[in-house]
Amino acid sequence: MKITTFNVNGIRSAINKGLLEWLSKENPDILCLQEIKLSETELVESLFTDLGYHCYWYPAIKKGYSGVAILSKIPANQIVKGIEHELYDSEGRIILAQFADFQLVSAYFPSGTTGDVRQEIKYKFLDDFLIYAEKLKATGTPLLICGDVNICHKEIDIHNPKSNAKTSGFLPEERAWVDRFCECGFVDTFRHKVKDPHHYTWWSYRAGARGKNLGWRIDYIFAANMLPESIQNVHIHSDVMMSDHCPVSLEFKL
């Protein structure tokens, strides 16, 4: 089975840049999306159902902002939107799909780059998300958590760790949270398979960062309650230019 996660930075923009054609070619069984930035999801749903996907949307209340989705060729047994937290849920940050043999989360973690208020919200979200994820893990059912975490874990995951040491997304407290998350049994599937540097999933639009590969790896697929050998392949699609992020795909078997 193949699962792809992608922060599209606006789903209509990504569609205009070739998302549907790319999706037809790659043909993932499940596509997790972040930053769909679309409230009127019915405007695009038929484009994905025509490709064989069941569409589960969770937009933000604010138009043109945030929002997540799960598009799946396998119908979900249950969809749970949000975690019963007013702020996070109003921003459309977490959607859970329960399938027969596994459970899957598409998540868009807050950014703290706009200042101290949002950074504090991010820290609170991290604490709350760990509690949420541990409850899902405690069921014993295989669990995949996909999305834009807005944190580079280690120096290998960012192009210039020294100059970014005090930048939101690479702060010691944020990196320590990823340490703790992994210690709780959540496997960073990409780093499970790939140990070398210069693999990134986000690039600034400024200063030609993408062409120079001056990036950050902030998009992840975490796995829990799965045998290590079930993780077959993980790929960062750095050549896909529809967003400031690129897709990440995981092939696995249960």
PDB file of C-alpha atoms in Angstrom, residues 46-208:
ATOM      1  CA  SER A  46     -15.525  15.608  -8.234  1.00  0.00           C
ATOM      2  CA  LEU A  47     -12.010  16.040  -9.641  1.00  0.00           C
ATOM      3  CA  PHE A  48     -10.779  13.521  -7.073  1.00  0.00           C
ATOM      4  CA  THR A  49     -13.775  11.183  -7.055  1.00  0.00           C
ATOM      5  CA  ASP A  50     -13.259  10.843 -10.817  1.00  0.00           C
ATOM      6  CA  LEU A  51      -9.836   9.387  -9.965  1.00  0.00           C
ATOM      7  CA  GLY A  52     -11.404   6.867  -7.598  1.00  0.00           C
ATOM      8  CA  TYR A  53     -10.903   8.650  -4.280  1.00  0.00           C
ATOM      9  CA  HIS A  54     -13.285   8.934  -1.359  1.00  0.00           C
ATOM     10  CA  CYS A  55     -12.842  12.476  -0.056  1.00  0.00           C
ATOM     11  CA  TYR A  56     -12.771  13.416   3.620  1.00  0.00           C
ATOM     12  CA  TRP A  57     -12.266  17.146   4.144  1.00  0.00           C
ATOM     13  CA  TYR A  58     -11.684  19.209   7.274  1.00  0.00           C
ATOM     14  CA  PRO A  59     -11.340  22.879   6.293  1.00  0.00           C
ATOM     15  CA  ALA A  60     -10.669  25.756   8.660  1.00  0.00           C
ATOM     16  CA  ILE A  61     -13.505  28.114   9.548  1.00  0.00           C
ATOM     17  CA  LYS A  62     -11.420  31.043   8.278  1.00  0.00           C
ATOM     18  CA  LYS A  63     -11.503  31.151   4.491  1.00  0.00           C
ATOM     19  CA  GLY A  64      -8.260  30.652   2.610  1.00  0.00           C
ATOM     20  CA  TYR A  65      -6.439  29.266   5.651  1.00  0.00           C
ATOM     21  CA  SER A  66      -5.118  25.931   6.890  1.00  0.00           C
ATOM     22  CA  GLY A  67      -7.339  22.833   6.590  1.00  0.00           C
ATOM     23  CA  VAL A  68      -6.550  19.143   6.075  1.00  0.00           C
ATOM     24  CA  ALA A  69      -7.959  16.227   4.117  1.00  0.00           C
ATOM     25  CA  ILE A  70      -7.673  12.502   3.510  1.00  0.00           C
ATOM     26  CA  LEU A  71      -8.390  11.172   0.016  1.00  0.00           C
ATOM     27  CA  SER A  72      -8.577   7.388  -0.077  1.00  0.00           C
ATOM     28  CA  LYS A  73      -9.314   4.700  -2.632  1.00  0.00           C
ATOM     29  CA  ILE A  74     -10.367   2.554   0.333  1.00  0.00           C
ATOM     30  CA  PRO A  75     -13.533   3.758   2.054  1.00  0.00           C
ATOM     31  CA  ALA A  76     -12.900   4.584   5.710  1.00  0.00           C
ATOM     32  CA  ASN A  77     -14.883   2.805   8.399  1.00  0.00           C
ATOM     33  CA  GLN A  78     -14.963   5.993  10.449  1.00  0.00           C
ATOM     34  CA  ILE A  79     -13.799   9.605  10.136  1.00  0.00           C
ATOM     35  CA  VAL A  80     -13.103  11.768  13.185  1.00  0.00           C
ATOM     36  CA  LYS A  81     -12.530  15.472  12.601  1.00  0.00           C
ATOM     37  CA  GLY A  82     -10.656  17.423  15.249  1.00  0.00           C
ATOM     38  CA  ILE A  83      -9.744  16.606  18.840  1.00  0.00           C
ATOM     39  CA  GLU A  84     -12.436  18.587  20.673  1.00  0.00           C
ATOM     40  CA  HIS A  85     -10.240  21.650  21.113  1.00  0.00           C
ATOM     41  CA  GLU A  86     -11.890  24.876  19.989  1.00  0.00           C
ATOM     42  CA  LEU A  87      -8.857  26.654  18.532  1.00  0.00           C
ATOM     43  CA  TYR A  88      -7.205  23.706  16.792  1.00  0.00           C
ATOM     44  CA  ASP A  89     -10.511  22.475  15.428  1.00  0.00           C
ATOM     45  CA  SER A  90     -11.525  25.898  14.131  1.00  0.00           C
ATOM     46  CA  GLU A  91      -8.268  25.876  12.167  1.00  0.00           C
ATOM     47  CA  GLY A  92      -8.894  22.402  10.682  1.00  0.00           C
ATOM     48  CA  ARG A  93      -5.658  20.829  11.888  1.00  0.00           C
ATOM     49  CA  ILE A  94      -6.330  17.124  12.526  1.00  0.00           C
ATOM     50  CA  ILE A  95      -8.424  14.480  10.766  1.00  0.00           C
ATOM     51  CA  LEU A  96      -8.420  10.758  11.598  1.00  0.00           C
ATOM     52  CA  ALA A  97      -9.505   7.911   9.319  1.00  0.00           C
ATOM     53  CA  GLN A  98     -10.150   4.462  10.763  1.00  0.00           C
ATOM     54  CA  PHE A  99      -9.751   1.565   8.325  1.00  0.00           C
ATOM     55  CA  ALA A 100     -10.169  -2.166   8.860  1.00  0.00           C
ATOM     56  CA  ASP A 101      -6.480  -2.843   9.579  1.00  0.00           C
ATOM     57  CA  PHE A 102      -4.960   0.525  10.470  1.00  0.00           C
ATOM     58  CA  GLN A 103      -5.657   4.119  11.457  1.00  0.00           C
ATOM     59  CA  LEU A 104      -4.373   7.230   9.723  1.00  0.00           C
ATOM     60  CA  VAL A 105      -4.011  10.881  10.738  1.00  0.00           C
ATOM     61  CA  SER A 106      -3.482  13.877   8.468  1.00  0.00           C
ATOM     62  CA  ALA A 107      -2.215  16.780  10.577  1.00  0.00           C
ATOM     63  CA  TYR A 108      -1.069  20.343  10.045  1.00  0.00           C
ATOM     64  CA  PHE A 109       0.903  21.575  13.050  1.00  0.00           C
ATOM     65  CA  PRO A 110       0.860  25.314  13.829  1.00  0.00           C
ATOM     66  CA  SER A 111       3.758  27.515  12.811  1.00  0.00           C
ATOM     67  CA  GLY A 112       5.369  29.838  15.320  1.00  0.00           C
ATOM     68  CA  THR A 113       7.098  32.082  12.816  1.00  0.00           C
ATOM     69  CA  THR A 114       4.702  35.027  13.222  1.00  0.00           C
ATOM     70  CA  GLY A 115       5.640  35.716  16.844  1.00  0.00           C
ATOM     71  CA  ASP A 116       5.503  34.716  20.488  1.00  0.00           C
ATOM     72  CA  VAL A 117       1.730  34.230  20.675  1.00  0.00           C
ATOM     73  CA  ARG A 118       1.645  31.649  17.896  1.00  0.00           C
ATOM     74  CA  GLN A 119       4.811  30.009  19.224  1.00  0.00           C
ATOM     75  CA  GLU A 120       3.115  29.456  22.579  1.00  0.00           C
ATOM     76  CA  ILE A 121       0.084  28.023  20.758  1.00  0.00           C
ATOM     77  CA  LYS A 122       2.471  25.709  18.921  1.00  0.00           C
ATOM     78  CA  TYR A 123       4.025  24.475  22.175  1.00  0.00           C
ATOM     79  CA  LYS A 124       0.575  23.789  23.627  1.00  0.00           C
ATOM     80  CA  PHE A 125      -0.441  21.982  20.441  1.00  0.00           C
ATOM     81  CA  LEU A 126       2.652  19.768  20.673  1.00  0.00           C
ATOM     82  CA  ASP A 127       1.762  18.739  24.218  1.00  0.00           C
ATOM     83  CA  ASP A 128      -1.854  18.068  23.298  1.00  0.00           C
ATOM     84  CA  PHE A 129      -0.967  16.203  20.115  1.00  0.00           C
ATOM     85  CA  LEU A 130       1.332  13.822  21.978  1.00  0.00           C
ATOM     86  CA  ILE A 131      -1.503  12.942  24.365  1.00  0.00           C
ATOM     87  CA  TYR A 132      -3.854  12.464  21.391  1.00  0.00           C
ATOM     88  CA  ALA A 133      -1.370  10.286  19.481  1.00  0.00           C
ATOM     89  CA  GLU A 134      -0.587   8.138  22.510  1.00  0.00           C
ATOM     90  CA  LYS A 135      -4.300   7.412  22.976  1.00  0.00           C
ATOM     91  CA  LEU A 136      -4.508   6.224  19.372  1.00  0.00           C
ATOM     92  CA  LYS A 137      -1.342   4.161  19.784  1.00  0.00           C
ATOM     93  CA  ALA A 138      -2.724   2.571  22.959  1.00  0.00           C
ATOM     94  CA  THR A 139      -5.429   0.824  20.908  1.00  0.00           C
ATOM     95  CA  GLY A 140      -2.715  -1.432  19.486  1.00  0.00           C
ATOM     96  CA  THR A 141      -3.928  -0.867  15.927  1.00  0.00           C
ATOM     97  CA  PRO A 142      -1.243   0.092  13.383  1.00  0.00           C
ATOM     98  CA  LEU A 143      -1.094   3.879  13.211  1.00  0.00           C
ATOM     99  CA  LEU A 144       0.287   6.281  10.613  1.00  0.00           C
ATOM    100  CA  ILE A 145       0.594  10.000  11.332  1.00  0.00           C
ATOM    101  CA  CYS A 146       1.177  12.079   8.216  1.00  0.00           C
ATOM    102  CA  GLY A 147       1.635  15.771   7.811  1.00  0.00           C
ATOM    103  CA  ASP A 148       3.440  19.044   8.133  1.00  0.00           C
ATOM    104  CA  VAL A 149       4.923  19.109  11.631  1.00  0.00           C
ATOM    105  CA  ASN A 150       6.677  22.467  11.113  1.00  0.00           C
ATOM    106  CA  ILE A 151       9.773  21.164  12.923  1.00  0.00           C
ATOM    107  CA  CYS A 152      13.152  19.991  11.651  1.00  0.00           C
ATOM    108  CA  HIS A 153      14.252  17.249  14.003  1.00  0.00           C
ATOM    109  CA  LYS A 154      18.038  17.163  13.650  1.00  0.00           C
ATOM    110  CA  GLU A 155      20.856  19.124  12.041  1.00  0.00           C
ATOM    111  CA  ILE A 156      20.819  16.678   9.132  1.00  0.00           C
ATOM    112  CA  ASP A 157      17.257  17.824   8.363  1.00  0.00           C
ATOM    113  CA  ILE A 158      18.005  21.507   7.700  1.00  0.00           C
ATOM    114  CA  HIS A 159      20.393  23.199   5.283  1.00  0.00           C
ATOM    115  CA  ASN A 160      21.978  25.615   7.770  1.00  0.00           C
ATOM    116  CA  PRO A 161      21.477  24.468  11.356  1.00  0.00           C
ATOM    117  CA  LYS A 162      23.785  27.012  12.990  1.00  0.00           C
ATOM    118  CA  SER A 163      22.124  30.128  11.566  1.00  0.00           C
ATOM    119  CA  ASN A 164      18.659  28.687  12.276  1.00  0.00           C
ATOM    120  CA  ALA A 165      19.327  27.627  15.874  1.00  0.00           C
ATOM    121  CA  LYS A 166      17.013  30.354  17.215  1.00  0.00           C
ATOM    122  CA  THR A 167      14.422  30.106  14.438  1.00  0.00           C
ATOM    123  CA  SER A 168      10.939  28.698  15.011  1.00  0.00           C
ATOM    124  CA  GLY A 169      10.861  25.251  13.493  1.00  0.00           C
ATOM    125  CA  PHE A 170      14.350  24.409  14.742  1.00  0.00           C
ATOM    126  CA  LEU A 171      14.230  25.582  18.349  1.00  0.00           C
ATOM    127  CA  PRO A 172      15.711  23.251  20.995  1.00  0.00           C
ATOM    128  CA  GLU A 173      12.308  22.847  22.675  1.00  0.00           C
ATOM    129  CA  GLU A 174      10.684  21.821  19.390  1.00  0.00           C
ATOM    130  CA  ARG A 175      13.432  19.365  18.510  1.00  0.00           C
ATOM    131  CA  ALA A 176      13.218  17.887  22.013  1.00  0.00           C
ATOM    132  CA  TRP A 177       9.511  17.302  21.435  1.00  0.00           C
ATOM    133  CA  VAL A 178      10.300  15.206  18.339  1.00  0.00           C
ATOM    134  CA  ASP A 179      12.829  13.269  20.438  1.00  0.00           C
ATOM    135  CA  ARG A 180      10.115  12.590  22.989  1.00  0.00           C
ATOM    136  CA  PHE A 181       7.585  11.662  20.301  1.00  0.00           C
ATOM    137  CA  CYS A 182       9.978   9.104  18.813  1.00  0.00           C
ATOM    138  CA  GLU A 183      10.843   7.752  22.261  1.00  0.00           C
ATOM    139  CA  CYS A 184       7.130   7.074  22.759  1.00  0.00           C
ATOM    140  CA  GLY A 185       7.232   4.607  19.870  1.00  0.00           C
ATOM    141  CA  PHE A 186       6.535   6.742  16.806  1.00  0.00           C
ATOM    142  CA  VAL A 187       8.984   5.907  14.015  1.00  0.00           C
ATOM    143  CA  ASP A 188      10.125   8.583  11.559  1.00  0.00           C
ATOM    144  CA  THR A 189       9.725   6.328   8.516  1.00  0.00           C
ATOM    145  CA  PHE A 190      11.984   8.387   6.255  1.00  0.00           C
ATOM    146  CA  ARG A 191      14.913   8.344   8.660  1.00  0.00           C
ATOM    147  CA  HIS A 192      14.237   4.645   9.290  1.00  0.00           C
ATOM    148  CA  LYS A 193      15.205   4.022   5.662  1.00  0.00           C
ATOM    149  CA  VAL A 194      17.440   6.971   4.679  1.00  0.00           C
ATOM    150  CA  LYS A 195      20.382   8.172   6.782  1.00  0.00           C
ATOM    151  CA  ASP A 196      22.135  10.654   4.484  1.00  0.00           C
ATOM    152  CA  PRO A 197      21.713  14.466   4.452  1.00  0.00           C
ATOM    153  CA  HIS A 198      20.294  17.015   1.979  1.00  0.00           C
ATOM    154  CA  HIS A 199      16.773  15.561   1.836  1.00  0.00           C
ATOM    155  CA  TYR A 200      14.225  18.327   2.384  1.00  0.00           C
ATOM    156  CA  THR A 201      10.468  18.822   1.986  1.00  0.00           C
ATOM    157  CA  TRP A 202      10.108  22.624   2.230  1.00  0.00           C
ATOM    158  CA  TRP A 203      11.985  25.518   0.662  1.00  0.00           C
ATOM    159  CA  SER A 204      11.486  29.245   1.044  1.00  0.00           C
ATOM    160  CA  TYR A 205      10.253  31.038  -2.047  1.00  0.00           C
ATOM    161  CA  ARG A 206      12.984  33.616  -1.452  1.00  0.00           C
ATOM    162  CA  ALA A 207      16.561  33.800  -2.748  1.00  0.00           C
ATOM    163  CA  GLY A 208      16.247  30.844  -5.103  1.00  0.00           C
TER     164      GLY A 208
END
